[in-house]
mmCIF file of C-alpha atoms in Angstrom:
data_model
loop_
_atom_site.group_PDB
_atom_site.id
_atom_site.type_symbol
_atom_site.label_atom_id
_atom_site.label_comp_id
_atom_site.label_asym_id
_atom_site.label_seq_id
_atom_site.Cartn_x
_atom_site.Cartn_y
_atom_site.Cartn_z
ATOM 1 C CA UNK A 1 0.000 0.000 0.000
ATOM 2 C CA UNK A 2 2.765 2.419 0.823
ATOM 3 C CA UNK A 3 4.735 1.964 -2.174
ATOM 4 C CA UNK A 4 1.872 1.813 -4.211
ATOM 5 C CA UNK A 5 0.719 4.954 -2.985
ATOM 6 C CA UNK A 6 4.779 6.254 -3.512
ATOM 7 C CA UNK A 7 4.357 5.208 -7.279
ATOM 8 C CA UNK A 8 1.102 7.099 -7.285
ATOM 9 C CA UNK A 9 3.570 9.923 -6.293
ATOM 10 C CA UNK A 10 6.430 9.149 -8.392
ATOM 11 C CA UNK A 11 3.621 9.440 -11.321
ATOM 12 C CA UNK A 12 2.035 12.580 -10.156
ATOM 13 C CA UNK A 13 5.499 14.185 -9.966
ATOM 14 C CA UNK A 14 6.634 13.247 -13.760
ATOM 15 C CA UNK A 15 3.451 15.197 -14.776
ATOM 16 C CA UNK A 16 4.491 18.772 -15.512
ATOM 17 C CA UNK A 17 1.246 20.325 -14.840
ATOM 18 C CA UNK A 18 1.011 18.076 -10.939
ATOM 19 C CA UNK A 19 5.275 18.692 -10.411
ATOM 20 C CA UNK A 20 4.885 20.800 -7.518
ATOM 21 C CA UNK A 21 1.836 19.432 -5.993
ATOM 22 C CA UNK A 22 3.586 15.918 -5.805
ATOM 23 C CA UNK A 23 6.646 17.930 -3.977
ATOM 24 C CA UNK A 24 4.866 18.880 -1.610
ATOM 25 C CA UNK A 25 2.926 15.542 -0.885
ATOM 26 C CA UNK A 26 6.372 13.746 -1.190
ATOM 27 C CA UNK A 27 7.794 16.313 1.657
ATOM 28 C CA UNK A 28 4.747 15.764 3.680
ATOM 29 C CA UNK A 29 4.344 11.885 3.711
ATOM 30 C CA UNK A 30 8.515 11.927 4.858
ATOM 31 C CA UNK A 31 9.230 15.230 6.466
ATOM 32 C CA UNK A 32 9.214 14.863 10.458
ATOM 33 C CA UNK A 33 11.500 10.764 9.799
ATOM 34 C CA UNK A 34 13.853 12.671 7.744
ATOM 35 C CA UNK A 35 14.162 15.538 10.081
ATOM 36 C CA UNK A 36 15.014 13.671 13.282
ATOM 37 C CA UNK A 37 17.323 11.208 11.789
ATOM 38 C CA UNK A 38 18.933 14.346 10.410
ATOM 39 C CA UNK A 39 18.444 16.011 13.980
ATOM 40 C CA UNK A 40 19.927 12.682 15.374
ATOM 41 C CA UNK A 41 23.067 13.373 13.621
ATOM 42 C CA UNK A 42 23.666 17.065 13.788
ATOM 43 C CA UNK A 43 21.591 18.152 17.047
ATOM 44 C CA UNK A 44 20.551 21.650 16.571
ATOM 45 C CA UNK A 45 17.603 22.155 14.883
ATOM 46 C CA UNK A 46 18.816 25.123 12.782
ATOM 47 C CA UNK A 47 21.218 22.974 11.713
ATOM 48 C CA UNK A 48 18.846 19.965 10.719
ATOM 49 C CA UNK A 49 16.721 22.481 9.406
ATOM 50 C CA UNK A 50 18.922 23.461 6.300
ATOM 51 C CA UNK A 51 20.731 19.854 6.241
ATOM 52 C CA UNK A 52 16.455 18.902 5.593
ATOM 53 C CA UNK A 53 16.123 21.631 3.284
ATOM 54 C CA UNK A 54 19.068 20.500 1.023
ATOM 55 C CA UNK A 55 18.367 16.723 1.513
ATOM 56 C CA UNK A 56 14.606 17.288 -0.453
ATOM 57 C CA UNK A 57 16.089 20.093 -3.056
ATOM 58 C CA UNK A 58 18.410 17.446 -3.914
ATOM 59 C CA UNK A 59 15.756 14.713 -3.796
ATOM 60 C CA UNK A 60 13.827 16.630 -6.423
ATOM 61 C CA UNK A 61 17.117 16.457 -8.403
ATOM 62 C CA UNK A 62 16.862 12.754 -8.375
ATOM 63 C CA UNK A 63 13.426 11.695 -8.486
ATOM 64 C CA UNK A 64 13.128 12.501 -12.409
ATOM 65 C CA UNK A 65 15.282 9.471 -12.793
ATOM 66 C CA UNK A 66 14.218 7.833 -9.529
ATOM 67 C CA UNK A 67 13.970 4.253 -10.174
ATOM 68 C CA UNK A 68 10.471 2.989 -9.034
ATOM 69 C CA UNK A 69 11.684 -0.435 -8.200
ATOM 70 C CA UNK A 70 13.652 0.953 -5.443
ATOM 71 C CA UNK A 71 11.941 1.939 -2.606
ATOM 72 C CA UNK A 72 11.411 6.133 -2.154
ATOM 73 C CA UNK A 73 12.230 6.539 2.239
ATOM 74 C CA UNK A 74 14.972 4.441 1.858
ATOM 75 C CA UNK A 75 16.449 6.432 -0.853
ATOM 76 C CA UNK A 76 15.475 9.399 1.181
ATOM 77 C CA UNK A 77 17.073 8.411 4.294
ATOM 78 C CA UNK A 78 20.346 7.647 2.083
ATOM 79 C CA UNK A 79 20.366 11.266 0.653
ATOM 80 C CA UNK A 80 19.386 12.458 4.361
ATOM 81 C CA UNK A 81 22.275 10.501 5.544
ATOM 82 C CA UNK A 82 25.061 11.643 2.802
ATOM 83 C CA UNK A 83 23.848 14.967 3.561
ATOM 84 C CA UNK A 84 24.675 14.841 7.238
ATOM 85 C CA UNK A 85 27.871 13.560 6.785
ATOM 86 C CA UNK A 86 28.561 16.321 4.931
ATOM 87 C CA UNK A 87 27.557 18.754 6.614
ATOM 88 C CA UNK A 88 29.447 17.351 9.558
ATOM 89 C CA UNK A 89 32.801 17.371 7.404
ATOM 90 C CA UNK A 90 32.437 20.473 6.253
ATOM 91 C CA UNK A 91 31.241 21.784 9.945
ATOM 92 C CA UNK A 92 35.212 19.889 11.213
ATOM 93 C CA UNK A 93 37.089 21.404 8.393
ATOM 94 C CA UNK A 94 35.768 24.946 8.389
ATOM 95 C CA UNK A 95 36.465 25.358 12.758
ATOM 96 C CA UNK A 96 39.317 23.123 12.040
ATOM 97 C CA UNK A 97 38.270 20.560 14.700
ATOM 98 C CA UNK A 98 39.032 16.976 15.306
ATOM 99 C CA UNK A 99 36.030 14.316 15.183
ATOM 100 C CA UNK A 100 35.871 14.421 18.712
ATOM 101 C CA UNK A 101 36.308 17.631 19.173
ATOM 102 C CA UNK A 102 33.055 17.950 16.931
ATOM 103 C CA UNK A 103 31.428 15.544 18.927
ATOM 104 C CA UNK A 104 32.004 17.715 22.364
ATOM 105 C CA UNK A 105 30.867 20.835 20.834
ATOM 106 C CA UNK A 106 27.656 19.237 19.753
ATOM 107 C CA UNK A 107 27.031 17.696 22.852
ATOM 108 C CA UNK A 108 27.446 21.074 24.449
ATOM 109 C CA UNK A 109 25.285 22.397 22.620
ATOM 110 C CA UNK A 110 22.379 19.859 23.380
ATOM 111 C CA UNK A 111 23.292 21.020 27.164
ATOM 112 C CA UNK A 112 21.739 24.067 26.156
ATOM 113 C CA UNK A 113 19.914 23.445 23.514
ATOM 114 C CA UNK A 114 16.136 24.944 24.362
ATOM 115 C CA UNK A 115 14.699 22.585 21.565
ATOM 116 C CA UNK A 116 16.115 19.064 23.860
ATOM 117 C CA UNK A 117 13.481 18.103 26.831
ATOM 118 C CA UNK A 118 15.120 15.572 27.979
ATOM 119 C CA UNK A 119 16.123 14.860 31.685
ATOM 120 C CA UNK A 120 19.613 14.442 33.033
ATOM 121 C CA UNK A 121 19.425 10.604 32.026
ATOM 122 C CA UNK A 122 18.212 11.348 28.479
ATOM 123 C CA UNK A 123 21.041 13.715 27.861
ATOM 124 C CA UNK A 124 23.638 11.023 29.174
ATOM 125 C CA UNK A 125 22.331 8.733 26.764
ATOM 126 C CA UNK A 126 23.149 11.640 24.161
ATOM 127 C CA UNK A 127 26.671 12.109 25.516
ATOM 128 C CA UNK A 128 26.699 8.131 25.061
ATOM 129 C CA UNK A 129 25.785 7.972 21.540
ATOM 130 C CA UNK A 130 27.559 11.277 20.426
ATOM 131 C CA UNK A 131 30.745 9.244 22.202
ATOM 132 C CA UNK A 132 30.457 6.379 19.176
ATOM 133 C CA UNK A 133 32.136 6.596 16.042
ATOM 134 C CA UNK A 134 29.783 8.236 12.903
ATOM 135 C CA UNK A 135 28.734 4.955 11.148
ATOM 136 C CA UNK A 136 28.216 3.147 14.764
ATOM 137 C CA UNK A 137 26.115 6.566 15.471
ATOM 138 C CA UNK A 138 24.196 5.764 12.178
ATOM 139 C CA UNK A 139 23.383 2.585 12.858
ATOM 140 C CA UNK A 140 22.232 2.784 16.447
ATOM 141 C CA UNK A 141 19.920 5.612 15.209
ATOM 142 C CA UNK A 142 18.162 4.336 12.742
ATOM 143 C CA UNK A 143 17.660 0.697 14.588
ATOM 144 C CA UNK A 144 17.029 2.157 18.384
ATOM 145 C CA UNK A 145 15.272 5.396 17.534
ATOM 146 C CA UNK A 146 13.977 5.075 13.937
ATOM 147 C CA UNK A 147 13.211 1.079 13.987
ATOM 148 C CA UNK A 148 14.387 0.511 10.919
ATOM 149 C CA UNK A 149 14.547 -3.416 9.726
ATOM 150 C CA UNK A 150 18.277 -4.243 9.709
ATOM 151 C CA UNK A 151 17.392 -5.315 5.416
ATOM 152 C CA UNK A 152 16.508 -1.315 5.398
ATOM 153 C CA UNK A 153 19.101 -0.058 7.147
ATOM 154 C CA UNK A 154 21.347 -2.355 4.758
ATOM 155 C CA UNK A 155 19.784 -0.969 2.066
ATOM 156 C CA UNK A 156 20.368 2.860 3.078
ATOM 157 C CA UNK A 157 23.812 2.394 4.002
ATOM 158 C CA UNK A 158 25.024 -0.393 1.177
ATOM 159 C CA UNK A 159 26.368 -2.312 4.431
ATOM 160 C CA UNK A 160 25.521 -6.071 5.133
ATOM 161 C CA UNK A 161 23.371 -7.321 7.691
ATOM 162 C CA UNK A 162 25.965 -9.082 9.555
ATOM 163 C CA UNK A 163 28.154 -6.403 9.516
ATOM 164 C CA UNK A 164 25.249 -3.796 10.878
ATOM 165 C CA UNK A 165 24.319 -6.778 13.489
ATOM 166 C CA UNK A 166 27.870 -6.718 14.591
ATOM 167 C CA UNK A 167 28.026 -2.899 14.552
ATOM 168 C CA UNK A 168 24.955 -1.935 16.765
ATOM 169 C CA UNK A 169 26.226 -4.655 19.433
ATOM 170 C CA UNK A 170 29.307 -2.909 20.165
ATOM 171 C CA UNK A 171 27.433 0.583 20.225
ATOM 172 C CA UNK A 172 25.240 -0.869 22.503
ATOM 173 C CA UNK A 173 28.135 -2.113 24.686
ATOM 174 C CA UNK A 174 29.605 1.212 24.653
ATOM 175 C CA UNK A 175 26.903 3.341 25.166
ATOM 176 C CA UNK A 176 25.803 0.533 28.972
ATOM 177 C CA UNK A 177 29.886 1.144 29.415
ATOM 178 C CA UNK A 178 29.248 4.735 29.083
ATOM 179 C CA UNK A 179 26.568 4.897 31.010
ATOM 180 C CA UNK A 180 27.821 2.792 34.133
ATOM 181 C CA UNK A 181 31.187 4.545 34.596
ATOM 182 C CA UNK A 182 30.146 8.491 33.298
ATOM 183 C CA UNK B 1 19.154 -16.419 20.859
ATOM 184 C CA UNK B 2 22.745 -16.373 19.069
ATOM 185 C CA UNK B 3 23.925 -16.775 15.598
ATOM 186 C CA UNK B 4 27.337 -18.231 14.696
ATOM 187 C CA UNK B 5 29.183 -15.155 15.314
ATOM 188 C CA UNK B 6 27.838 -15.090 18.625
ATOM 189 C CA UNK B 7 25.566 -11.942 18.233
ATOM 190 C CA UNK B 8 22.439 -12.270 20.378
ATOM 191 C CA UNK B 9 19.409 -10.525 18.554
ATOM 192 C CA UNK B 10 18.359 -7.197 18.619
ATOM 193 C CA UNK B 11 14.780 -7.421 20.673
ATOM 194 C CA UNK B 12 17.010 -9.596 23.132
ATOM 195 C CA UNK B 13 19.748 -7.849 23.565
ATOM 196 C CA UNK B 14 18.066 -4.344 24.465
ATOM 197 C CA UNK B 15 19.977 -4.035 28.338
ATOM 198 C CA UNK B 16 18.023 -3.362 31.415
ATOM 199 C CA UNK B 17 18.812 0.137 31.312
ATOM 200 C CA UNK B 18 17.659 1.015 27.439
ATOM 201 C CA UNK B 19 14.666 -0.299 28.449
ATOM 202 C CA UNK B 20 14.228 1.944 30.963
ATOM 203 C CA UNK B 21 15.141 5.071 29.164
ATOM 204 C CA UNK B 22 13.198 3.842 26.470
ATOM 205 C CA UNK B 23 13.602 5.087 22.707
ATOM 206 C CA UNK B 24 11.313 8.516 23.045
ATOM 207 C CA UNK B 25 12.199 11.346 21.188
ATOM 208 C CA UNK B 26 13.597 14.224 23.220
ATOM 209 C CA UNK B 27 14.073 16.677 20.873
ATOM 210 C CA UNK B 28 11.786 19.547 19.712
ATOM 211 C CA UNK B 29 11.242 22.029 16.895
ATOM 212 C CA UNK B 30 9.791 25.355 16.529
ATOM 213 C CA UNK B 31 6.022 25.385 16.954
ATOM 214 C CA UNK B 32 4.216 24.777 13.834
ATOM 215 C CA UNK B 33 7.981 23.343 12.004
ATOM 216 C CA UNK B 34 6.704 20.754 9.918
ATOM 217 C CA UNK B 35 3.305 23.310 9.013
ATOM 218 C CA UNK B 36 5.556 25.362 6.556
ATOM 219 C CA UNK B 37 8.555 23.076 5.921
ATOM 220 C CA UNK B 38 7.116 21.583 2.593
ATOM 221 C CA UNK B 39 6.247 25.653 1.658
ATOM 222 C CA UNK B 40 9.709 26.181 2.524
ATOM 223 C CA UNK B 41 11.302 24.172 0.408
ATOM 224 C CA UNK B 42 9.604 24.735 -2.388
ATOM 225 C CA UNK B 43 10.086 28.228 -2.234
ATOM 226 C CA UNK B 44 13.858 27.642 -2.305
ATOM 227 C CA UNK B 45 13.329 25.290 -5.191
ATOM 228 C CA UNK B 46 11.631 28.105 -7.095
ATOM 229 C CA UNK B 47 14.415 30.606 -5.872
ATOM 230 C CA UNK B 48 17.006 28.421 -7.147
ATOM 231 C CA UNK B 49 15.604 28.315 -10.519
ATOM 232 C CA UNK B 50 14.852 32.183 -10.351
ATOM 233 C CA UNK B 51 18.732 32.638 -9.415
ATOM 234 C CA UNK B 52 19.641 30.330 -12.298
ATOM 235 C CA UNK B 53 17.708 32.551 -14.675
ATOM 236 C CA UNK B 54 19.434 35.569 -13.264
ATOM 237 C CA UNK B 55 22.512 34.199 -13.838
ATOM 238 C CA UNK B 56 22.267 33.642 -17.173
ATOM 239 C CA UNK B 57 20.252 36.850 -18.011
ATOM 240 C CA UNK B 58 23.617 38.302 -16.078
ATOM 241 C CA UNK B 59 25.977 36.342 -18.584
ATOM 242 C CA UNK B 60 23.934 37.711 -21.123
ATOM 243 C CA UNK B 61 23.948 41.126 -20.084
ATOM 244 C CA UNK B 62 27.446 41.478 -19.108
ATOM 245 C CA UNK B 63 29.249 38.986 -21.609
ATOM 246 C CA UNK B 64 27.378 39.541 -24.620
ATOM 247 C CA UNK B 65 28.301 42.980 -25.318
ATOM 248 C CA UNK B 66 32.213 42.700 -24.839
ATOM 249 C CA UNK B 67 31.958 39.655 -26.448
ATOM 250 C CA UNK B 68 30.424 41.951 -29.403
ATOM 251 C CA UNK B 69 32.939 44.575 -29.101
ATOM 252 C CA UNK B 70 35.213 41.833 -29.050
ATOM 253 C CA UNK B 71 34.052 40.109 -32.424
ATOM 254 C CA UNK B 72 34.606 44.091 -34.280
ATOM 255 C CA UNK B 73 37.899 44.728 -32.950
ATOM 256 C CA UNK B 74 38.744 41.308 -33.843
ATOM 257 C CA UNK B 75 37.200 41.975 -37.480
ATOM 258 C CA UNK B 76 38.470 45.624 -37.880
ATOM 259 C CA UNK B 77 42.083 44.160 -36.984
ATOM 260 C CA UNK B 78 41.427 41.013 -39.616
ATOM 261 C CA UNK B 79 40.166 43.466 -42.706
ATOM 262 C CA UNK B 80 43.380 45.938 -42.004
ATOM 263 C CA UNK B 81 45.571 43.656 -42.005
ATOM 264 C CA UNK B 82 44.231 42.055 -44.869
ATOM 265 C CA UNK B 83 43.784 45.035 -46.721
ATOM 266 C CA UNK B 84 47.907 45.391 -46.427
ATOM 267 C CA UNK B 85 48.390 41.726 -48.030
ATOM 268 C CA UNK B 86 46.034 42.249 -50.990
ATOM 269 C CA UNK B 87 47.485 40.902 -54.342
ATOM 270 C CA UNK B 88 47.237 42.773 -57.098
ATOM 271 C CA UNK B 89 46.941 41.878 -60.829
ATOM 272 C CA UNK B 90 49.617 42.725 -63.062
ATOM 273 C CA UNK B 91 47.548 45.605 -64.868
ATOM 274 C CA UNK B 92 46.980 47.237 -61.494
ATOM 275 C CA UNK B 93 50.518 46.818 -60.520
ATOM 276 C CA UNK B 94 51.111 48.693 -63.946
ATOM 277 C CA UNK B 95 49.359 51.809 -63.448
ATOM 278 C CA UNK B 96 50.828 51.698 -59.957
ATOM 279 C CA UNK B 97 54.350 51.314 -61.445
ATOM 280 C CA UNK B 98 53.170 54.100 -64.142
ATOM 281 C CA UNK B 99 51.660 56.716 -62.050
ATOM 282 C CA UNK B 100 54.574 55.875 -59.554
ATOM 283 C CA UNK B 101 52.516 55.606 -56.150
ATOM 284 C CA UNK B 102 54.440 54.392 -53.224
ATOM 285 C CA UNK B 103 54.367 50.788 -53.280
ATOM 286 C CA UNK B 104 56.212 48.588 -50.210
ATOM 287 C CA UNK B 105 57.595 45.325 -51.852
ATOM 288 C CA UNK B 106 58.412 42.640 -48.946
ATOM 289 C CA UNK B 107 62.156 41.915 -49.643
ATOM 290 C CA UNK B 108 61.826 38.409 -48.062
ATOM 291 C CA UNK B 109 58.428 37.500 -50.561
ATOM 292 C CA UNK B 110 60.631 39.117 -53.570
ATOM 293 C CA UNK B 111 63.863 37.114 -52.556
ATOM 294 C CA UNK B 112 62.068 33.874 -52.501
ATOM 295 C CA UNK B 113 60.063 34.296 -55.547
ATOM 296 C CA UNK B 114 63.182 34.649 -57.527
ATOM 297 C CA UNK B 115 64.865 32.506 -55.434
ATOM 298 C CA UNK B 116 62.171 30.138 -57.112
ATOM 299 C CA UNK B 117 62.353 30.880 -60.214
ATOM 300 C CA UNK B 118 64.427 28.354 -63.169
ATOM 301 C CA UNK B 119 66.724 29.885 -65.112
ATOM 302 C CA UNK B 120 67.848 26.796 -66.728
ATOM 303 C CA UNK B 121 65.461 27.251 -70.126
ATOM 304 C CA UNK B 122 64.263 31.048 -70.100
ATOM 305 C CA UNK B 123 60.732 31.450 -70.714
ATOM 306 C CA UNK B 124 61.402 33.561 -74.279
ATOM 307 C CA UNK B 125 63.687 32.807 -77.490
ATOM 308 C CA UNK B 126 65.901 35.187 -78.799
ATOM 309 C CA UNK B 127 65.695 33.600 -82.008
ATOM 310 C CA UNK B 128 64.637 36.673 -84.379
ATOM 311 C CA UNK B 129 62.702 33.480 -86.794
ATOM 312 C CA UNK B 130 60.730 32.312 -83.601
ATOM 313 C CA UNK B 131 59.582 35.937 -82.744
ATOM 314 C CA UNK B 132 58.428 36.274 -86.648
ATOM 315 C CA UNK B 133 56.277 33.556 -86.428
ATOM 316 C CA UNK B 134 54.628 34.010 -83.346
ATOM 317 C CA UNK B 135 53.292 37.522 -84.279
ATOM 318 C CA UNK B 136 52.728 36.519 -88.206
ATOM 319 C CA UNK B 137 50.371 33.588 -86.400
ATOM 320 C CA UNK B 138 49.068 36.228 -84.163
ATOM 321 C CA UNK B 139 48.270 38.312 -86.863
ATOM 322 C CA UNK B 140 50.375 41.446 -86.106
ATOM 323 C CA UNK B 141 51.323 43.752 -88.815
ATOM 324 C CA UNK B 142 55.137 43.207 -89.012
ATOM 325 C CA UNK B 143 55.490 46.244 -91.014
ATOM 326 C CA UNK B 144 53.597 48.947 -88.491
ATOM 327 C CA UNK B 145 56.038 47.494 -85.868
ATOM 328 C CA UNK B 146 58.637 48.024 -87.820
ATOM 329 C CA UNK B 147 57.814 52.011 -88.770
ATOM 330 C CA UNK B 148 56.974 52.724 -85.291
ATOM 331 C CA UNK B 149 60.400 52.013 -85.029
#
């Protein structure tokens, strides 16, 4: 049902005169899981915000030539994922900062970050996760936050199941290790 | 349960503590966010393609003239020089020979061309009998030649 409905889309979107209409539908259906796996990875909102922005400009890019046998959120979530990693790169290279040093300035910025609810134990968790390396940071994302099948997460980030399996044990092994001895 | 690389699964493996903290989302956005997101991005779609066109027109406006002024240097330059290289035919060097106008031979393009030139077996006879018959089959008057002289 949901791909047929995305095909729907993909059709409505080829048609010149229904272009923009099928944007917008697109954006709609995927917005908000796009945005936080984005957020996920970059923390501030106004950050996510444009890192969104440029993942969808770039989708509509693609999706003239979008093949409908794959499957649209995946491809989504692989643009929203380039994108971040990107953005992150280009964040390191232009303050001249080390990968961890990225990863402390984003976590002090979730300290005081008036868009982040969470309590003292939710932001440990955040220290926990921002403390993995990017791919392991991926992974644990999308599987503990965004559910994603381990087939879809394969898919997204053109790594094999085992090796994903593998990968989101140790995070989770860090992040308990993490959280005992913080 | 565990697979041959000794990897319990997922569902199983979720610790005590994860399970307490559970997998909520914590974070927020600005009220209303995902209200004019789609707008939003549309709007920079259309502003990208209105900058495109800008662009160009810009190229257009700004190229195409020195381009243009360009191009007629380029030509006036082309036709002058040109104008200095133009051969002339040998009546027209003639009457400039005749009326004696200042003419600038290239000593180079006058070196080689008799540099080319085979002397071995001159163009003309000096046989008197040759000369006879080519103006008798020409049908010059042999005698008004000859009382001009």
């Amino acid at each position: 049902m949901k791909e047929n409905e995305d095909i729907e889309l993909l059709k409505l979107f080829r048609a010149e005169n229904s272009k923009n209409y099928a944007f917008d539908l697109i954006v709609k259906k995927y917005q908000k899981r796009i945005y936080w796996h984005i957020r996920r990875m970059v923390i501030s909102h106004e950050d996510a915000d444009d890192v969104t922005q440029n993942t969808f400009l770039k989708a509509w890019k693609g999706l003239e030539n979008f093949n409908e046998n794959a499957k649209l959120y995946t491809w989504l979530y692989k643009i929203a994922t380039n994108e971040s990693i990107t953005f992150l790169n280009k964040k390191r290279k232009f303050l001249f900062l080390s990968v961890h040093d990225v990863e402390k300035q984003l976590y002090s910025h979730l300290e005081s970050d008036s868009f982040f609810t969470g309590d003292e134990i939710q932001l440990k968790l955040q220290k926990a996760i921002l403390s993995l390396p990017e791919k392991q940071r991926l992974i644990f994302n999308m599987k503990y936050y965004d559910e994603l099948k381990y087939e879809e997460i394969s898919e997204i980030l053109s790594t094999s199941v085992g090796a994903l399996k593998a990968s989101y044990h140790h995070a989770v092994k860090k992040i308990e290790y993490f959280l005992k001895n913080d | 349960m565990k697979n041959k690389h000794n990897i319990s699964n997922t569902n199983e493996m979720k610790p005590f503590s994860f399970e307490k903290i559970g997998n909520k989302n914590h974070f927020i956005t600005p009220n209303d966010y995902f209200e004019y997101l789609p707008q939003l991005i549309i709007n920079k779609k259309l502003n990208n393609k209105y900058l495109i066109k800008q662009k160009i027109s810009y190229i257009y406006r700004v190229f195409a003239p020195s381009f243009g002024a360009l191009l007629i240097i380029a030509l006036v330059f082309f036709l002058k020089d040109n104008s200095t290289k133009t051969a002339y035919t040998n009546e027209e060097l003639s009457t400039i020979i005749i009326e004696d106008r200042y003419i600038e031979f290239d000593e180079d393009l006058v070196y080689e061309v008799y540099s080319e030139m085979d002397y071995s077996s001159p163009p003309l006879s000096n046989e008197n009998e040759e000369i006879i018959d080519y103006l008798i089959n020409e049908n010059v008057n042999i005698n008004l030649i000859l009382e001009e002289l």
